[in-house]
């Protein structure tokens, strides 16, 4: 079983950058696809980005294209989400999730972290 812990959230100003980390532990930590989702107040959890265990061909939500970058370091069992040019609407709790393959629906992922809060002030 994989266990996920997110970190790196915080309070930033619009236009700033932030890097989130998702560290995985467990026997198959480097063999799973990892996705980032976010949940804004009063909304459903939405897909942000995902990467396969190889790190190739990442997938992004439309709002993340060109601003966010997902990458992974399998030696450290860590997946990063680099977020640039942050906007107030990026304010949300960000979760990472592990699954067999890259999917954009939350239901495909069976292991979730506790999340890390990102607040972007305008």
Tab-separated table of N, CA and C in Angstrom:
chain	number	residue	atom	x	y	z
A	1	UNK	N	0.848	-1.185	0.000
A	1	UNK	CA	0.000	0.000	0.000
A	1	UNK	C	0.885	1.237	0.000
A	2	UNK	N	0.500	2.234	-0.809
A	2	UNK	CA	1.230	3.486	-0.890
A	2	UNK	C	0.639	4.503	0.069
A	3	UNK	N	1.498	5.258	0.709
A	3	UNK	CA	1.073	6.332	1.606
A	3	UNK	C	1.625	7.640	1.041
A	4	UNK	N	0.770	8.667	0.977
A	4	UNK	CA	1.147	9.934	0.353
A	4	UNK	C	1.093	11.079	1.358
A	5	UNK	N	2.089	11.947	1.288
A	5	UNK	CA	2.110	13.134	2.140
A	5	UNK	C	2.447	14.346	1.268
A	6	UNK	N	1.558	15.329	1.289
A	6	UNK	CA	1.791	16.561	0.544
A	6	UNK	C	2.441	17.616	1.432
A	7	UNK	N	3.172	18.513	0.779
A	7	UNK	CA	3.757	19.652	1.488
A	7	UNK	C	3.997	20.781	0.499
A	8	UNK	N	4.293	21.959	1.039
A	8	UNK	CA	4.656	23.080	0.182
A	8	UNK	C	3.604	24.143	0.017
A	9	UNK	N	2.407	23.906	0.560
A	9	UNK	CA	1.369	24.921	0.453
A	9	UNK	C	1.687	26.133	1.302
A	10	UNK	N	0.904	27.176	1.093
A	10	UNK	CA	1.106	28.386	1.882
A	10	UNK	C	0.336	29.546	1.329
A	11	UNK	N	0.629	30.713	1.869
A	11	UNK	CA	-0.022	31.964	1.457
A	11	UNK	C	0.939	32.737	0.563
A	12	UNK	N	0.493	33.036	-0.655
A	12	UNK	CA	1.309	33.793	-1.597
A	12	UNK	C	0.452	34.876	-2.226
A	13	UNK	N	1.114	35.760	-2.949
A	13	UNK	CA	0.387	36.805	-3.661
A	13	UNK	C	0.185	36.397	-5.123
A	14	UNK	N	-0.820	36.976	-5.723
A	14	UNK	CA	-1.084	36.721	-7.141
A	14	UNK	C	0.173	37.031	-7.960
A	15	UNK	N	0.501	36.138	-8.880
A	15	UNK	CA	1.681	36.292	-9.700
A	15	UNK	C	2.891	35.537	-9.178
A	16	UNK	N	2.826	35.130	-7.914
A	16	UNK	CA	3.929	34.391	-7.314
A	16	UNK	C	3.940	32.933	-7.785
A	17	UNK	N	4.991	32.226	-7.379
A	17	UNK	CA	5.135	30.807	-7.683
A	17	UNK	C	5.171	30.008	-6.393
A	18	UNK	N	4.841	28.729	-6.524
A	18	UNK	CA	4.841	27.833	-5.371
A	18	UNK	C	5.119	26.425	-5.894
A	19	UNK	N	5.860	25.660	-5.121
A	19	UNK	CA	6.110	24.275	-5.513
A	19	UNK	C	5.575	23.337	-4.447
A	20	UNK	N	4.662	22.491	-4.859
A	20	UNK	CA	4.120	21.478	-3.969
A	20	UNK	C	4.872	20.175	-4.157
A	21	UNK	N	4.960	19.415	-3.074
A	21	UNK	CA	5.612	18.108	-3.124
A	21	UNK	C	4.654	17.042	-2.640
A	22	UNK	N	4.760	15.880	-3.231
A	22	UNK	CA	3.989	14.715	-2.816
A	22	UNK	C	4.991	13.585	-2.646
A	23	UNK	N	5.209	13.192	-1.408
A	23	UNK	CA	6.166	12.138	-1.123
A	23	UNK	C	5.427	10.839	-0.852
A	24	UNK	N	5.835	9.805	-1.572
A	24	UNK	CA	5.174	8.512	-1.452
A	24	UNK	C	6.059	7.532	-0.694
A	25	UNK	N	5.435	6.702	0.087
A	25	UNK	CA	6.143	5.639	0.774
A	25	UNK	C	5.365	4.344	0.589
A	26	UNK	N	6.074	3.240	0.719
A	26	UNK	CA	5.427	1.957	0.512
A	26	UNK	C	6.159	1.156	-0.548
A	27	UNK	N	5.820	-0.088	-0.647
A	27	UNK	CA	6.563	-1.019	-1.495
A	27	UNK	C	6.474	-0.679	-2.979
A	28	UNK	N	5.410	-0.027	-3.421
A	28	UNK	CA	5.260	0.256	-4.841
A	28	UNK	C	5.223	1.754	-5.127
A	29	UNK	N	5.871	2.521	-4.263
A	29	UNK	CA	5.783	3.977	-4.356
A	29	UNK	C	6.268	4.529	-5.682
A	30	UNK	N	7.239	3.887	-6.309
A	30	UNK	CA	7.791	4.416	-7.564
A	30	UNK	C	7.123	3.815	-8.784
A	31	UNK	N	6.139	2.950	-8.593
A	31	UNK	CA	5.503	2.264	-9.716
A	31	UNK	C	4.103	2.784	-10.043
A	32	UNK	N	3.687	3.814	-9.369
A	32	UNK	CA	2.316	4.288	-9.540
A	32	UNK	C	2.282	5.616	-10.279
A	33	UNK	N	1.159	5.860	-10.928
A	33	UNK	CA	0.896	7.183	-11.472
A	33	UNK	C	0.469	8.091	-10.323
A	34	UNK	N	0.874	9.334	-10.400
A	34	UNK	CA	0.518	10.304	-9.371
A	34	UNK	C	-0.202	11.481	-10.017
A	35	UNK	N	-1.274	11.877	-9.414
A	35	UNK	CA	-2.047	13.018	-9.902
A	35	UNK	C	-2.201	14.051	-8.809
A	36	UNK	N	-2.366	15.280	-9.230
A	36	UNK	CA	-2.729	16.363	-8.318
A	36	UNK	C	-4.169	16.777	-8.628
A	37	UNK	N	-4.935	16.906	-7.582
A	37	UNK	CA	-6.283	17.443	-7.667
A	37	UNK	C	-6.360	18.635	-6.720
A	38	UNK	N	-7.364	19.434	-6.897
A	38	UNK	CA	-7.584	20.521	-5.951
A	38	UNK	C	-9.066	20.649	-5.669
A	39	UNK	N	-9.354	21.198	-4.518
A	39	UNK	CA	-10.746	21.409	-4.143
A	39	UNK	C	-10.899	22.803	-3.568
A	40	UNK	N	-11.619	23.619	-4.280
A	40	UNK	CA	-11.921	24.965	-3.802
A	40	UNK	C	-13.171	24.916	-2.957
A	41	UNK	N	-13.345	25.889	-2.089
A	41	UNK	CA	-14.468	25.909	-1.171
A	41	UNK	C	-15.771	25.839	-1.942
A	42	UNK	N	-16.597	24.891	-1.574
A	42	UNK	CA	-17.913	24.781	-2.176
A	42	UNK	C	-17.943	24.117	-3.529
A	43	UNK	N	-16.817	23.563	-3.966
A	43	UNK	CA	-16.792	22.902	-5.284
A	43	UNK	C	-16.296	21.472	-5.138
A	44	UNK	N	-16.458	20.724	-6.199
A	44	UNK	CA	-15.965	19.353	-6.196
A	44	UNK	C	-14.468	19.337	-6.475
A	45	UNK	N	-13.866	18.235	-6.116
A	45	UNK	CA	-12.454	18.067	-6.378
A	45	UNK	C	-12.225	18.037	-7.890
A	46	UNK	N	-11.223	18.802	-8.362
A	46	UNK	CA	-10.978	18.852	-9.797
A	46	UNK	C	-9.547	18.471	-10.136
A	47	UNK	N	-9.397	17.883	-11.280
A	47	UNK	CA	-8.098	17.426	-11.759
A	47	UNK	C	-7.201	18.613	-12.080
A	48	UNK	N	-5.923	18.484	-11.718
A	48	UNK	CA	-4.942	19.525	-12.018
A	48	UNK	C	-3.893	19.002	-13.005
A	49	UNK	N	-3.238	17.915	-12.636
A	49	UNK	CA	-2.180	17.353	-13.479
A	49	UNK	C	-1.890	15.941	-13.012
A	50	UNK	N	-1.275	15.158	-13.889
A	50	UNK	CA	-0.909	13.792	-13.521
A	50	UNK	C	0.299	13.347	-14.333
A	51	UNK	N	1.019	12.417	-13.766
A	51	UNK	CA	2.209	11.887	-14.442
A	51	UNK	C	2.303	10.394	-14.168
A	52	UNK	N	2.725	9.650	-15.171
A	52	UNK	CA	2.884	8.208	-15.000
A	52	UNK	C	4.151	7.921	-14.194
A	53	UNK	N	4.369	6.670	-13.888
A	53	UNK	CA	5.537	6.318	-13.089
A	53	UNK	C	6.834	6.586	-13.844
A	54	UNK	N	6.777	6.631	-15.181
A	54	UNK	CA	7.976	6.921	-15.966
A	54	UNK	C	8.302	8.411	-15.983
A	55	UNK	N	7.310	9.237	-15.689
A	55	UNK	CA	7.523	10.679	-15.728
A	55	UNK	C	7.285	11.300	-17.093
A	56	UNK	N	7.006	10.464	-18.080
A	56	UNK	CA	6.797	10.992	-19.428
A	56	UNK	C	5.316	11.300	-19.671
A	57	UNK	N	5.078	12.135	-20.697
A	57	UNK	CA	3.718	12.448	-21.150
A	57	UNK	C	2.778	12.855	-20.021
A	58	UNK	N	3.123	13.879	-19.290
A	58	UNK	CA	2.207	14.355	-18.248
A	58	UNK	C	0.923	14.898	-18.859
A	59	UNK	N	-0.103	14.909	-18.054
A	59	UNK	CA	-1.401	15.415	-18.492
A	59	UNK	C	-1.780	16.585	-17.596
A	60	UNK	N	-2.387	17.620	-18.196
A	60	UNK	CA	-2.760	18.814	-17.448
A	60	UNK	C	-4.196	19.210	-17.717
A	61	UNK	N	-4.804	19.807	-16.705
A	61	UNK	CA	-6.084	20.470	-16.916
A	61	UNK	C	-5.830	21.725	-17.740
A	62	UNK	N	-6.861	22.184	-18.401
A	62	UNK	CA	-6.701	23.351	-19.278
A	62	UNK	C	-6.183	24.562	-18.516
A	63	UNK	N	-6.678	24.782	-17.308
A	63	UNK	CA	-6.259	25.960	-16.544
A	63	UNK	C	-4.802	25.859	-16.090
A	64	UNK	N	-4.253	24.643	-16.094
A	64	UNK	CA	-2.886	24.429	-15.624
A	64	UNK	C	-1.863	24.483	-16.760
A	65	UNK	N	-2.314	24.280	-17.971
A	65	UNK	CA	-1.407	24.274	-19.121
A	65	UNK	C	-0.641	25.594	-19.201
A	66	UNK	N	0.671	25.489	-19.306
A	66	UNK	CA	1.503	26.670	-19.453
A	66	UNK	C	1.866	27.372	-18.156
A	67	UNK	N	1.161	27.059	-17.074
A	67	UNK	CA	1.479	27.686	-15.779
A	67	UNK	C	2.015	26.684	-14.766
A	68	UNK	N	1.516	25.457	-14.812
A	68	UNK	CA	1.910	24.434	-13.852
A	68	UNK	C	2.760	23.378	-14.554
A	69	UNK	N	3.677	22.816	-13.799
A	69	UNK	CA	4.505	21.729	-14.314
A	69	UNK	C	4.573	20.617	-13.284
A	70	UNK	N	4.257	19.421	-13.720
A	70	UNK	CA	4.348	18.260	-12.842
A	70	UNK	C	5.592	17.469	-13.219
A	71	UNK	N	6.308	17.003	-12.227
A	71	UNK	CA	7.509	16.211	-12.471
A	71	UNK	C	7.687	15.244	-11.309
A	72	UNK	N	8.539	14.275	-11.500
A	72	UNK	CA	8.758	13.316	-10.411
A	72	UNK	C	10.227	12.925	-10.335
A	73	UNK	N	10.640	12.626	-9.113
A	73	UNK	CA	11.977	12.132	-8.836
A	73	UNK	C	11.789	10.782	-8.162
A	74	UNK	N	11.916	9.716	-8.932
A	74	UNK	CA	11.643	8.394	-8.385
A	74	UNK	C	12.693	7.949	-7.375
A	75	UNK	N	13.869	8.531	-7.426
A	75	UNK	CA	14.886	8.200	-6.405
A	75	UNK	C	14.442	8.696	-5.046
A	76	UNK	N	13.663	9.791	-5.048
A	76	UNK	CA	13.175	10.358	-3.795
A	76	UNK	C	11.705	10.016	-3.563
A	77	UNK	N	11.117	9.250	-4.508
A	77	UNK	CA	9.687	8.915	-4.418
A	77	UNK	C	8.832	10.165	-4.217
A	78	UNK	N	9.175	11.197	-4.946
A	78	UNK	CA	8.488	12.482	-4.785
A	78	UNK	C	8.028	13.018	-6.139
A	79	UNK	N	6.816	13.525	-6.145
A	79	UNK	CA	6.254	14.201	-7.314
A	79	UNK	C	6.059	15.662	-6.963
A	80	UNK	N	6.442	16.518	-7.876
A	80	UNK	CA	6.364	17.954	-7.644
A	80	UNK	C	5.309	18.583	-8.541
A	81	UNK	N	4.713	19.642	-8.034
A	81	UNK	CA	3.829	20.460	-8.851
A	81	UNK	C	4.322	21.889	-8.731
A	82	UNK	N	4.973	22.352	-9.774
A	82	UNK	CA	5.458	23.721	-9.815
A	82	UNK	C	4.351	24.596	-10.365
A	83	UNK	N	3.935	25.583	-9.593
A	83	UNK	CA	2.830	26.453	-9.993
A	83	UNK	C	3.344	27.878	-10.140
A	84	UNK	N	3.196	28.425	-11.318
A	84	UNK	CA	3.664	29.781	-11.611
A	84	UNK	C	2.497	30.692	-11.948
A	85	UNK	N	2.754	31.982	-11.855
A	85	UNK	CA	1.733	33.004	-12.168
A	85	UNK	C	0.406	32.668	-11.495
A	86	UNK	N	0.492	32.436	-10.216
A	86	UNK	CA	-0.695	32.036	-9.460
A	86	UNK	C	-1.752	33.136	-9.456
A	87	UNK	N	-2.994	32.694	-9.442
A	87	UNK	CA	-4.150	33.592	-9.450
A	87	UNK	C	-4.983	33.320	-8.208
A	88	UNK	N	-5.836	34.271	-7.871
A	88	UNK	CA	-6.671	34.079	-6.685
A	88	UNK	C	-7.552	32.832	-6.830
A	89	UNK	N	-7.964	32.534	-8.050
A	89	UNK	CA	-8.820	31.360	-8.259
A	89	UNK	C	-8.073	30.032	-8.124
A	90	UNK	N	-6.762	30.090	-7.947
A	90	UNK	CA	-5.998	28.880	-7.663
A	90	UNK	C	-6.036	28.522	-6.182
A	91	UNK	N	-6.636	29.391	-5.382
A	91	UNK	CA	-6.774	29.114	-3.957
A	91	UNK	C	-7.606	27.857	-3.776
A	92	UNK	N	-7.031	26.863	-3.092
A	92	UNK	CA	-7.698	25.571	-2.921
A	92	UNK	C	-6.843	24.694	-2.020
A	93	UNK	N	-7.420	23.590	-1.642
A	93	UNK	CA	-6.633	22.555	-0.985
A	93	UNK	C	-6.186	21.588	-2.092
A	94	UNK	N	-4.906	21.335	-2.152
A	94	UNK	CA	-4.331	20.503	-3.193
A	94	UNK	C	-3.999	19.125	-2.634
A	95	UNK	N	-4.449	18.121	-3.352
A	95	UNK	CA	-4.250	16.731	-2.947
A	95	UNK	C	-3.458	15.992	-4.022
A	96	UNK	N	-2.633	15.066	-3.595
A	96	UNK	CA	-2.056	14.144	-4.556
A	96	UNK	C	-2.700	12.773	-4.353
A	97	UNK	N	-2.721	12.006	-5.418
A	97	UNK	CA	-3.377	10.710	-5.418
A	97	UNK	C	-2.567	9.737	-6.254
A	98	UNK	N	-2.626	8.485	-5.875
A	98	UNK	CA	-1.884	7.443	-6.577
A	98	UNK	C	-2.840	6.475	-7.249
A	99	UNK	N	-2.455	6.046	-8.436
A	99	UNK	CA	-3.276	5.081	-9.157
A	99	UNK	C	-2.430	4.265	-10.106
A	100	UNK	N	-3.071	3.356	-10.785
A	100	UNK	CA	-2.370	2.449	-11.683
A	100	UNK	C	-1.879	3.187	-12.935
A	101	UNK	N	-2.714	4.097	-13.426
A	101	UNK	CA	-2.365	4.793	-14.650
A	101	UNK	C	-2.908	6.214	-14.591
A	102	UNK	N	-2.495	7.039	-15.532
A	102	UNK	CA	-2.920	8.437	-15.536
A	102	UNK	C	-4.373	8.552	-15.985
A	103	UNK	N	-5.195	9.110	-15.122
A	103	UNK	CA	-6.594	9.366	-15.418
A	103	UNK	C	-6.935	10.756	-14.886
A	104	UNK	N	-8.006	11.348	-15.431
A	104	UNK	CA	-8.384	12.670	-14.954
A	104	UNK	C	-9.556	12.631	-13.972
A	105	UNK	N	-10.168	11.474	-13.808
A	105	UNK	CA	-11.284	11.362	-12.873
A	105	UNK	C	-10.778	10.913	-11.513
A	106	UNK	N	-11.235	11.574	-10.476
A	106	UNK	CA	-10.779	11.276	-9.122
A	106	UNK	C	-11.083	9.841	-8.713
A	107	UNK	N	-12.156	9.296	-9.236
A	107	UNK	CA	-12.553	7.956	-8.859
A	107	UNK	C	-11.578	6.863	-9.260
A	108	UNK	N	-10.679	7.162	-10.183
A	108	UNK	CA	-9.701	6.171	-10.625
A	108	UNK	C	-8.552	6.012	-9.637
A	109	UNK	N	-8.454	6.927	-8.690
A	109	UNK	CA	-7.332	6.906	-7.756
A	109	UNK	C	-7.798	6.381	-6.406
A	110	UNK	N	-7.050	5.433	-5.883
A	110	UNK	CA	-7.512	4.794	-4.659
A	110	UNK	C	-6.701	5.141	-3.421
A	111	UNK	N	-5.653	5.922	-3.585
A	111	UNK	CA	-4.869	6.371	-2.427
A	111	UNK	C	-4.716	7.881	-2.506
A	112	UNK	N	-5.029	8.544	-1.417
A	112	UNK	CA	-4.993	10.003	-1.371
A	112	UNK	C	-4.198	10.490	-0.179
A	113	UNK	N	-3.558	11.638	-0.357
A	113	UNK	CA	-2.934	12.297	0.772
A	113	UNK	C	-3.934	13.167	1.502
A	114	UNK	N	-3.475	13.854	2.552
A	114	UNK	CA	-4.351	14.701	3.359
A	114	UNK	C	-4.519	16.095	2.766
A	115	UNK	N	-3.673	16.439	1.825
A	115	UNK	CA	-3.798	17.730	1.167
A	115	UNK	C	-2.923	18.803	1.794
A	116	UNK	N	-2.680	19.847	1.013
A	116	UNK	CA	-1.951	21.012	1.487
A	116	UNK	C	-2.659	22.257	0.966
A	117	UNK	N	-2.821	23.242	1.835
A	117	UNK	CA	-3.620	24.407	1.495
A	117	UNK	C	-2.790	25.456	0.766
A	118	UNK	N	-3.346	25.970	-0.322
A	118	UNK	CA	-2.726	27.061	-1.069
A	118	UNK	C	-3.688	28.241	-1.050
A	119	UNK	N	-3.203	29.380	-0.627
A	119	UNK	CA	-4.008	30.601	-0.614
A	119	UNK	C	-3.275	31.653	-1.423
A	120	UNK	N	-3.958	32.175	-2.425
A	120	UNK	CA	-3.374	33.197	-3.279
A	120	UNK	C	-4.152	34.488	-3.056
A	121	UNK	N	-3.483	35.474	-2.519
A	121	UNK	CA	-4.143	36.754	-2.264
A	121	UNK	C	-3.965	37.668	-3.470
A	122	UNK	N	-5.021	38.415	-3.763
A	122	UNK	CA	-4.974	39.302	-4.943
A	122	UNK	C	-4.603	40.715	-4.555
